[in-house]
Coordinates of C-alpha atoms in Angstrom, one line a residue:
M186 CA 237.5 55.0 -51.0
S187 CA 239.7 55.8 -48.1
W188 CA 243.0 54.5 -48.2
W189 CA 243.5 51.9 -45.2
Q190 CA 240.4 49.8 -47.2
D191 CA 243.0 48.1 -48.3
M192 CA 245.8 48.9 -47.5
V193 CA 249.0 47.0 -46.9
C194 CA 250.5 48.3 -44.0
Y195 CA 254.6 47.0 -42.4
E196 CA 254.6 46.6 -39.0
V197 CA 258.0 48.3 -37.3
Y198 CA 259.3 46.7 -33.7
P199 CA 261.8 49.4 -33.4
R200 CA 264.4 47.8 -31.3
A201 CA 264.7 45.5 -33.2
F202 CA 264.9 46.9 -36.7
A203 CA 267.6 49.0 -37.0
D204 CA 270.2 50.4 -35.0
S205 CA 272.1 54.0 -36.4
D206 CA 274.1 54.2 -33.2
G207 CA 276.0 51.3 -32.4
D208 CA 274.6 50.3 -28.8
G209 CA 273.1 47.7 -30.3
T210 CA 269.2 48.8 -30.0
G211 CA 267.6 49.5 -33.4
D212 CA 266.0 52.9 -33.1
L213 CA 264.1 55.4 -34.8
A214 CA 266.8 57.2 -36.7
G215 CA 267.2 53.9 -38.1
L216 CA 264.0 52.7 -39.0
T217 CA 263.9 56.3 -41.0
A218 CA 267.6 55.4 -42.9
R219 CA 265.8 52.0 -43.7
L220 CA 262.0 53.5 -44.7
E221 CA 262.9 52.6 -48.6
H222 CA 262.9 48.6 -47.5
I223 CA 259.0 49.4 -46.6
R224 CA 259.0 51.6 -49.1
D225 CA 260.3 48.9 -51.7
L226 CA 258.4 46.5 -50.8
G227 CA 255.2 48.0 -51.3
A228 CA 254.1 48.3 -48.4
D229 CA 251.4 51.7 -47.6
A230 CA 252.1 53.1 -44.3
V231 CA 254.2 51.8 -41.0
W232 CA 253.0 50.3 -37.6
C233 CA 255.4 52.0 -35.4
T234 CA 255.6 49.9 -31.7
P235 CA 255.5 52.5 -28.5
F236 CA 259.3 54.4 -28.8
Y237 CA 257.6 56.5 -25.3
P238 CA 259.7 56.2 -22.3
S239 CA 259.8 53.1 -20.7
P240 CA 261.9 50.6 -18.2
L241 CA 261.3 47.7 -20.4
A242 CA 259.3 46.0 -17.5
D243 CA 257.3 44.8 -20.6
G244 CA 259.0 45.3 -24.2
G245 CA 258.4 49.1 -24.1
Y246 CA 254.3 48.9 -23.7
D247 CA 254.5 49.9 -19.7
I248 CA 255.0 53.5 -20.5
S249 CA 255.9 56.3 -18.1
D250 CA 255.1 59.7 -20.8
Y251 CA 253.0 59.2 -23.4
T252 CA 253.8 62.2 -25.3
G253 CA 257.9 62.0 -25.4
V254 CA 260.1 59.7 -26.7
A255 CA 262.4 56.4 -25.1
P256 CA 266.5 58.3 -24.6
D257 CA 267.6 54.9 -26.1
L258 CA 265.9 55.3 -29.1
G259 CA 266.2 59.0 -30.4
T260 CA 264.8 62.7 -29.5
D261 CA 262.0 64.7 -30.1
A262 CA 263.3 65.5 -33.3
D263 CA 263.5 62.1 -35.0
A264 CA 260.7 60.8 -34.2
G265 CA 260.0 64.4 -36.1
R266 CA 261.6 63.1 -38.4
L267 CA 260.8 59.7 -39.2
T268 CA 257.2 61.3 -39.8
A269 CA 258.5 64.4 -42.5
R270 CA 260.9 60.9 -43.7
A271 CA 258.0 58.9 -44.3
H272 CA 255.6 61.2 -45.5
E273 CA 258.0 61.4 -48.4
L274 CA 258.6 58.7 -49.1
G275 CA 254.4 58.4 -49.3
L276 CA 254.0 55.7 -46.3
K277 CA 251.8 56.2 -43.7
L278 CA 252.8 56.4 -39.9
I279 CA 250.7 54.8 -37.3
V280 CA 251.4 54.6 -34.4
D281 CA 250.7 52.8 -31.0
L282 CA 247.9 54.1 -28.0
V283 CA 247.8 52.3 -25.3
P284 CA 245.0 52.8 -22.9
N285 CA 244.5 49.7 -20.5
H286 CA 247.8 50.2 -18.3
T287 CA 250.5 52.6 -17.7
S288 CA 254.2 51.9 -16.6
D289 CA 254.6 51.6 -12.2
R290 CA 256.9 54.6 -12.7
H291 CA 254.6 56.8 -15.0
P292 CA 254.1 59.8 -12.7
W293 CA 250.4 59.3 -11.8
F294 CA 250.8 56.5 -10.1
L295 CA 254.0 57.6 -8.1
D296 CA 251.0 60.3 -7.2
A297 CA 248.9 57.4 -6.7
L298 CA 251.3 55.7 -4.9
A299 CA 252.2 58.5 -2.6
A300 CA 248.9 60.0 -2.1
G301 CA 247.2 57.3 -0.1
P302 CA 243.6 55.2 0.6
G303 CA 240.1 57.3 -0.5
S304 CA 243.0 60.3 -2.2
A305 CA 242.0 61.4 -6.5
E306 CA 245.3 60.1 -7.2
R307 CA 244.4 56.7 -6.8
E308 CA 240.9 56.9 -8.0
M309 CA 243.4 57.3 -11.5
Y310 CA 243.5 53.4 -11.8
L311 CA 242.1 50.7 -10.1
F312 CA 243.1 50.0 -6.1
R313 CA 241.4 48.1 -4.2
A314 CA 241.2 46.7 -0.6
G315 CA 242.0 43.1 -0.1
R316 CA 239.7 40.2 1.0
G317 CA 241.0 38.1 4.2
A318 CA 240.0 39.2 7.8
A319 CA 243.8 41.7 7.0
G320 CA 242.9 41.8 4.0
E321 CA 245.8 39.6 2.7
L322 CA 244.2 38.0 0.0
P323 CA 243.6 39.7 -3.7
P324 CA 239.9 41.6 -3.8
N325 CA 239.5 38.7 -6.5
D326 CA 240.6 35.6 -8.6
W327 CA 241.4 37.7 -11.7
Q328 CA 245.2 36.6 -12.9
S329 CA 247.2 38.3 -15.1
A330 CA 248.0 37.7 -19.2
F331 CA 251.5 36.9 -18.0
G332 CA 250.4 34.4 -15.0
G333 CA 250.4 35.2 -11.5
P334 CA 247.4 37.4 -9.9
A335 CA 246.5 40.2 -11.4
W336 CA 246.9 41.9 -8.6
T337 CA 249.8 43.5 -6.5
R338 CA 248.7 45.0 -2.4
V339 CA 251.1 48.3 -1.8
A340 CA 252.8 48.9 1.5
D341 CA 249.8 50.4 3.2
G342 CA 247.6 47.1 2.3
E343 CA 245.8 48.3 -0.6
W344 CA 246.0 45.9 -4.3
Y345 CA 245.6 47.5 -7.3
C346 CA 244.6 45.8 -10.6
H347 CA 247.4 45.0 -13.4
L348 CA 245.9 42.0 -16.3
H349 CA 249.7 41.8 -17.6
A350 CA 253.3 42.7 -14.9
S351 CA 253.0 44.6 -12.5
E352 CA 254.7 46.8 -13.5
Q353 CA 251.7 47.5 -15.5
P354 CA 248.9 49.2 -13.0
D355 CA 245.5 49.0 -15.4
L356 CA 243.7 53.2 -15.0
N357 CA 240.4 53.2 -13.8
W358 CA 238.2 54.6 -17.1
R359 CA 235.3 55.4 -15.1
N360 CA 237.7 58.6 -14.0
P361 CA 236.6 61.5 -16.8
K362 CA 240.4 62.2 -16.3
V363 CA 242.0 59.3 -17.2
R364 CA 239.6 60.1 -20.6
D365 CA 240.9 63.8 -21.1
A366 CA 244.1 62.7 -20.4
F367 CA 244.2 60.2 -22.8
T368 CA 242.3 63.0 -25.5
D369 CA 245.2 65.4 -25.2
V370 CA 247.6 62.6 -25.8
L371 CA 245.5 61.9 -29.1
R372 CA 245.7 65.4 -30.1
Y373 CA 249.5 65.8 -28.6
W374 CA 249.6 62.8 -31.9
L375 CA 247.3 64.7 -34.4
D376 CA 249.1 67.6 -34.1
R377 CA 252.5 65.8 -34.9
G378 CA 250.8 64.2 -37.9
V379 CA 251.0 61.1 -37.5
D380 CA 248.3 59.2 -39.5
G381 CA 246.3 57.1 -37.2
F382 CA 246.5 54.6 -33.9
R383 CA 246.7 51.5 -33.0
V384 CA 244.9 50.7 -30.3
D385 CA 246.4 47.7 -27.1
V386 CA 243.8 46.4 -25.8
A387 CA 240.8 48.1 -26.3
H388 CA 238.4 45.6 -25.6
A389 CA 239.5 45.4 -22.1
L390 CA 239.8 49.7 -20.7
F391 CA 236.8 49.0 -19.4
K392 CA 236.2 46.4 -16.2
A393 CA 232.7 44.5 -15.8
E394 CA 231.6 46.6 -12.6
G395 CA 231.9 45.6 -9.3
L396 CA 234.9 43.7 -10.4
P397 CA 233.7 40.0 -10.0
D398 CA 235.3 37.1 -9.6
A399 CA 236.0 34.9 -12.9
G400 CA 234.9 31.8 -11.9
P401 CA 236.8 28.8 -13.3
G402 CA 237.8 28.3 -16.3
Q403 CA 240.0 31.0 -16.3
H404 CA 243.5 28.9 -16.6
T405 CA 243.4 27.0 -19.3
D406 CA 245.0 29.7 -21.6
P407 CA 247.9 31.5 -19.7
L408 CA 247.9 34.2 -23.4
R409 CA 244.3 34.3 -22.8
N410 CA 243.4 34.9 -19.1
H411 CA 242.4 38.3 -20.1
L412 CA 239.8 37.1 -21.6
M413 CA 237.3 37.1 -18.4
P414 CA 234.0 37.9 -17.5
Y415 CA 235.6 41.5 -17.4
Y416 CA 236.7 42.4 -21.1
D417 CA 235.0 44.1 -23.6
Q418 CA 233.0 45.7 -22.1
E419 CA 229.6 47.7 -23.3
E420 CA 231.5 51.2 -22.4
L421 CA 234.2 50.8 -24.9
H422 CA 232.2 52.6 -27.8
P423 CA 230.9 55.6 -26.5
L424 CA 234.8 56.4 -26.0
Y425 CA 236.0 54.7 -29.2
R426 CA 232.9 57.4 -30.6
E427 CA 234.6 60.5 -29.4
W428 CA 238.0 59.2 -30.6
R429 CA 236.1 59.1 -34.2
A430 CA 235.2 62.2 -34.5
L431 CA 237.7 63.8 -32.9
L432 CA 240.7 62.1 -35.9
D433 CA 237.7 63.0 -38.1
T434 CA 237.5 66.8 -37.2
H435 CA 241.1 68.3 -35.7
P436 CA 242.9 70.3 -37.7
A437 CA 245.4 68.6 -39.8
P438 CA 249.3 70.1 -39.3
P439 CA 250.9 71.4 -42.4
G440 CA 251.4 68.6 -45.3
A441 CA 249.1 66.1 -43.0
V442 CA 246.2 63.9 -44.9
A443 CA 243.4 65.5 -44.3
P444 CA 241.3 64.2 -41.3
H445 CA 239.3 61.7 -42.4
D446 CA 241.6 60.0 -44.0
R447 CA 243.1 58.8 -40.5
V448 CA 242.7 55.1 -39.2
M449 CA 242.4 53.6 -35.6
V450 CA 243.1 49.9 -35.9
A451 CA 242.2 48.0 -32.8
E452 CA 244.0 45.1 -30.8
S453 CA 240.5 43.7 -29.5
A454 CA 240.9 39.9 -29.0
V455 CA 237.1 39.1 -29.0
F456 CA 236.8 35.7 -31.3
D457 CA 233.1 36.5 -32.0
P458 CA 232.4 37.8 -34.8
A459 CA 228.8 39.6 -34.4
R460 CA 230.8 41.2 -31.0
L461 CA 233.6 42.1 -32.9
A462 CA 232.0 43.4 -35.5
R463 CA 230.9 46.7 -32.7
Y464 CA 233.8 48.0 -32.7
I465 CA 234.3 49.1 -36.2
R466 CA 230.3 50.5 -37.3
P467 CA 230.9 53.2 -39.4
D468 CA 231.4 56.5 -36.3
E469 CA 234.3 53.6 -34.3
M470 CA 237.0 52.4 -34.8
H471 CA 238.3 51.6 -38.3
Q472 CA 239.5 48.6 -38.5
A473 CA 240.3 45.3 -35.9
F474 CA 242.8 42.8 -36.4
N475 CA 241.3 40.1 -36.9
F476 CA 242.8 37.7 -34.7
A477 CA 241.2 34.9 -35.4
F478 CA 242.5 33.9 -39.3
L479 CA 245.8 34.5 -37.1
E480 CA 245.5 31.6 -35.3
A481 CA 244.2 29.6 -37.7
A482 CA 245.1 26.0 -38.8
W483 CA 246.3 25.1 -42.1
D484 CA 242.6 23.5 -42.4
P485 CA 241.1 24.1 -45.5
A486 CA 238.0 23.8 -43.8
E487 CA 239.1 26.3 -40.8
L488 CA 240.5 28.8 -43.4
R489 CA 237.1 28.3 -44.9
R490 CA 235.3 29.3 -41.9
V491 CA 237.4 31.8 -40.5
I492 CA 237.1 33.9 -44.1
D493 CA 233.1 33.5 -44.5
D494 CA 232.8 35.4 -41.2
S495 CA 235.2 37.7 -41.0
F496 CA 232.9 39.9 -43.9
G497 CA 230.0 40.2 -41.0
V498 CA 229.9 44.4 -41.5
P499 CA 228.6 45.6 -44.6
G500 CA 230.7 48.5 -45.6
A501 CA 233.4 47.2 -42.7
A502 CA 236.8 45.5 -45.1
V503 CA 238.1 42.7 -42.3
T504 CA 242.0 43.6 -41.5
W505 CA 244.2 40.8 -41.8
L506 CA 246.7 39.9 -40.2
L507 CA 249.1 36.7 -40.0
S508 CA 252.0 37.5 -37.3
S509 CA 253.7 40.4 -34.6
H510 CA 255.3 41.0 -32.7
D511 CA 253.3 39.2 -29.9
A512 CA 252.8 36.1 -32.3
V513 CA 254.9 32.9 -33.1
R514 CA 256.2 33.8 -36.9
P515 CA 254.3 31.5 -39.6
V516 CA 257.4 29.4 -40.3
T517 CA 257.1 28.5 -37.3
R518 CA 253.7 28.6 -36.2
Y519 CA 252.7 26.4 -39.4
G520 CA 255.5 24.0 -39.6
S521 CA 257.2 24.9 -42.7
L522 CA 258.4 28.1 -45.7
A523 CA 256.7 26.7 -47.5
R524 CA 253.0 27.2 -46.1
A525 CA 254.3 30.2 -44.8
R526 CA 255.0 31.7 -48.0
A527 CA 251.1 30.4 -49.3
A528 CA 249.6 31.5 -46.4
A529 CA 250.8 34.7 -47.9
L530 CA 249.1 34.4 -50.8
L531 CA 246.7 33.7 -49.4
M532 CA 246.3 36.9 -46.8
L533 CA 247.1 38.8 -49.9
A534 CA 244.7 38.6 -52.0
L535 CA 241.5 38.3 -49.7
P536 CA 239.4 41.9 -50.0
G537 CA 240.6 43.9 -47.9
S538 CA 243.7 45.9 -46.1
A539 CA 246.9 43.2 -44.6
Y540 CA 249.3 44.2 -42.3
L541 CA 252.6 42.7 -42.2
Y542 CA 255.0 42.2 -39.1
Q543 CA 259.1 43.4 -39.7
G544 CA 260.7 40.0 -40.3
E545 CA 257.6 38.4 -42.4
E546 CA 258.9 39.1 -46.0
L547 CA 262.1 37.0 -45.2
G548 CA 260.2 34.0 -43.9
L549 CA 261.9 34.3 -40.6
P550 CA 261.5 31.5 -38.6
Q551 CA 261.2 32.0 -33.9
A552 CA 264.1 32.4 -32.7
E553 CA 265.0 30.2 -30.0
V554 CA 266.9 33.3 -27.3
P555 CA 269.1 31.7 -25.0
V556 CA 267.3 31.6 -20.7
D557 CA 269.8 34.2 -19.9
R558 CA 269.1 36.5 -22.6
I559 CA 265.2 36.6 -22.3
L560 CA 263.2 39.2 -21.5
D561 CA 259.6 38.9 -21.4
P562 CA 258.1 38.7 -18.3
L563 CA 255.4 35.9 -19.2
W564 CA 258.5 33.9 -18.9
E565 CA 259.2 34.0 -14.9
R566 CA 255.4 34.7 -14.4
S567 CA 254.8 31.6 -16.3
G568 CA 257.5 30.2 -13.4
R569 CA 259.3 29.6 -17.0
T570 CA 256.8 27.3 -18.9
E571 CA 256.2 30.4 -20.9
R572 CA 259.1 31.2 -23.1
G573 CA 257.3 34.5 -24.7
R574 CA 257.6 36.4 -27.0
D575 CA 261.2 37.4 -28.1
G576 CA 261.8 34.8 -30.2
A577 CA 259.6 37.1 -32.8
R578 CA 262.0 40.2 -31.8
V579 CA 265.2 39.2 -32.4
P580 CA 266.6 41.8 -34.4
L581 CA 266.7 42.0 -38.3
P582 CA 269.0 40.6 -40.9
W583 CA 270.3 43.3 -42.8
S584 CA 274.0 42.3 -44.6
G585 CA 277.0 40.1 -44.1
A586 CA 277.4 36.0 -42.9
R587 CA 277.0 36.5 -39.3
A588 CA 275.3 38.1 -36.6
P589 CA 274.4 40.8 -36.1
Y590 CA 274.1 40.8 -39.9
G591 CA 274.4 45.0 -40.5
F592 CA 271.5 45.4 -38.0
T593 CA 274.0 47.5 -36.4
T594 CA 277.8 47.7 -35.5
A595 CA 278.1 47.2 -31.9
D596 CA 279.1 43.2 -31.3
A597 CA 276.8 40.8 -32.2
G598 CA 276.9 40.0 -28.4
A599 CA 275.9 44.0 -27.6
T600 CA 272.3 43.9 -29.8
W601 CA 269.3 44.1 -27.5
L602 CA 268.5 40.4 -28.4
P603 CA 270.8 37.6 -29.8
Q604 CA 270.2 36.4 -33.4
P605 CA 271.2 33.2 -34.5
A606 CA 274.2 32.1 -36.5
D607 CA 272.4 30.5 -39.4
W608 CA 270.6 34.0 -40.6
A609 CA 273.3 34.3 -43.4
G610 CA 270.4 33.4 -46.3
L611 CA 268.3 35.7 -44.8
T612 CA 269.2 39.0 -44.8
V613 CA 267.7 41.4 -47.1
A614 CA 270.7 41.8 -49.0
A615 CA 271.3 37.8 -49.8
Q616 CA 267.7 38.4 -50.7
E617 CA 267.5 40.9 -52.8
T618 CA 269.6 39.0 -55.8
D619 CA 267.5 36.2 -55.6
P620 CA 264.6 36.1 -57.7
G621 CA 263.2 33.2 -56.5
S622 CA 262.9 34.1 -52.3
T623 CA 260.9 35.6 -49.5
L624 CA 261.5 39.4 -50.6
A625 CA 261.0 38.5 -53.7
L626 CA 257.4 35.8 -53.4
Y627 CA 256.2 39.4 -51.4
R628 CA 257.4 42.6 -53.4
A629 CA 256.0 41.2 -56.4
A630 CA 252.6 40.0 -54.6
L631 CA 252.7 43.7 -53.7
R632 CA 253.0 44.4 -56.6
L633 CA 250.1 42.4 -57.9
R634 CA 248.7 43.0 -55.6
R635 CA 248.3 47.1 -56.5
A636 CA 248.6 46.4 -59.9
H637 CA 244.7 44.3 -60.0
P638 CA 242.9 45.8 -56.2
A639 CA 240.3 44.6 -55.2
P640 CA 236.9 46.1 -56.6
D641 CA 235.3 46.9 -53.1
P642 CA 237.4 45.8 -50.0
A643 CA 234.8 45.4 -47.8
A644 CA 233.3 43.1 -50.1
P645 CA 233.7 38.8 -49.0
P646 CA 235.9 36.9 -51.8
V647 CA 234.1 34.9 -54.5
W648 CA 234.7 30.8 -54.0
L649 CA 235.5 29.4 -57.1
S650 CA 236.1 25.8 -54.2
E651 CA 233.1 24.5 -53.2
P652 CA 232.7 23.5 -49.5
G653 CA 234.6 20.6 -48.0
A654 CA 237.9 21.0 -50.9
T655 CA 240.7 21.2 -50.0
V656 CA 241.6 23.2 -52.6
L657 CA 240.5 26.7 -51.2
A658 CA 240.1 29.4 -54.5
F659 CA 238.4 32.6 -54.8
R660 CA 238.6 35.3 -56.6
R661 CA 238.6 39.1 -55.6
G662 CA 237.7 41.3 -58.7
E663 CA 239.5 39.2 -61.7
L664 CA 242.6 37.7 -59.5
A665 CA 242.2 34.8 -58.2
C666 CA 244.1 32.1 -55.6
A667 CA 244.2 29.0 -55.0
V668 CA 246.0 27.2 -52.0
N669 CA 246.5 23.7 -52.0
L670 CA 246.2 22.2 -48.3
G671 CA 245.4 19.2 -49.4
D672 CA 248.2 15.8 -48.8
E673 CA 248.4 15.5 -53.0
P674 CA 249.2 17.4 -56.4
V675 CA 246.6 18.4 -57.9
R676 CA 245.5 21.2 -61.1
T677 CA 246.4 24.5 -61.5
P678 CA 242.8 26.4 -62.0
G679 CA 244.8 29.0 -64.1
R680 CA 247.4 30.3 -65.9
P681 CA 249.7 31.4 -62.7
L682 CA 250.9 35.2 -62.5
L683 CA 251.8 34.5 -59.2
S684 CA 253.7 31.5 -57.3
S685 CA 254.2 30.7 -53.8
A686 CA 257.4 27.9 -55.2
P687 CA 257.8 26.9 -58.8
L688 CA 254.9 24.6 -60.5
D689 CA 255.9 20.8 -62.3
G690 CA 253.6 21.5 -65.4
D691 CA 250.3 22.2 -64.7
A692 CA 250.7 20.8 -61.0
L693 CA 250.1 22.9 -57.9
P694 CA 251.7 21.1 -55.4
P695 CA 250.6 20.5 -51.3
D696 CA 251.5 22.9 -49.5
T697 CA 251.4 25.8 -52.3
A698 CA 249.4 28.9 -53.6
V699 CA 249.0 30.6 -56.7
W700 CA 247.7 33.4 -58.7
F701 CA 245.8 33.9 -61.6
L702 CA 244.0 35.4 -63.9
A703 CA 239.8 35.0 -63.0
P704 CA 237.1 33.6 -65.4
P705 CA 236.1 35.9 -66.8
S706 CA 232.1 33.8 -66.3
S707 CA 233.1 33.4 -62.3
R708 CA 233.7 37.1 -62.4
T709 CA 229.9 37.6 -61.9
D710 CA 228.6 34.1 -61.2
R711 CA 228.8 34.0 -57.8
S712 CA 228.3 30.5 -57.8
A713 CA 230.4 29.2 -60.4
P714 CA 233.1 26.8 -58.3
G715 CA 236.0 26.4 -61.3
D716 CA 237.7 23.0 -61.3
T717 CA 240.3 22.6 -59.2
R718 CA 240.2 19.1 -57.7

């Protein structure tokens, strides 16, 4: 079994994790100094979101140099120290690959603008002539994921495509030069010792031939405007087979993991389980984020259906997540800390790997960022109707009674995004001494998860509850989990090992999860219903 099949990976948004130099922005040295927190939590790996040079039109996902380090985050030497220290602590390091688009300040795009229509430089991107008598209309009706047209016109009259912000021009993946350039990027970071890549917008690199209109219905959800007929093209899969072969065969630098141990995870916003399964065939991606699980409502029938649907690829472990830098934090999304804690035990009990987002282990709610401090481009492009993702990217609270809570030595007003005034009880320091804290719950859960591993991370759980029950109960090997999603207490189905909330005798309250050892008979009988009602 490979390490990634049942790993727990901790996502870091570096500008919001820890600041080492007092400028109010988190950095690589701050992350390196705080890696013990991730190790002590019980994680196996760290996924670090982009630390590359960027004008920050989209929080670092508009990249102007794929092999550099942003000056406000550190140096190449800092990146090397991060990798080395992670490995010293037994942590793998996964970095972001952002292949769909560059920054509009990337040298490739600046060259394309200077070279003009018809040039080889413009063939690196998706430039097209406009429609209308004078080319004054966009080439098609596509909408940006951040609102507004997915096209911007340049001074010479041509338009370029951008599925996200206008500062993020999309690359032309049918151009072999683009393919070759990213192969070089992968090799560069493999040579630096990273253990894998999270591939941003993995479903959208190739657009439908001819760039046809999307037609009616594309405007219903501004965060899913990129899910139009141009995504999820078949041409993606030969590309990912090439990348998988590279990861499997590229020589490892001294002290790094063996080549076959490197991992690729797809950020592929594909919600049809059969189509998502194509990304994780044995010779393509190792993993694909399970966004259907992240977006599932707090409803037993929906959660059970999503869990069952997720095991659609024989031999492929499912990749679970409850939050990320792009999602509303679970405490706010589910409506309570109790539900978020119960959801954590549900996720961590399921077979497969799990991704945790920084602050999830502290039970942080989504922060309300003042209008004058919003950075997310979705705010302006939506006509100031969508506040965007900044509320999940507020700096972590480490210690102290007031902002900046140990995140930086700078004044609270100088932090990259402002922190709420009521987070003193949510700091790492405050929770470390509280056995009932969310931090204590996560640490205990990860210890028990490691002590009771799934015999086969790719095998679906065995249900112990009947379809239609308000309690979801299942086991993975000897470890079992029950979650009460109903309105009334039920009997706890076994002797508790860990619970998301205090229990009163043998009663399992609503919005509470419990772990227990499965009855021996249920470990071999896949049809055993259990007594959870």
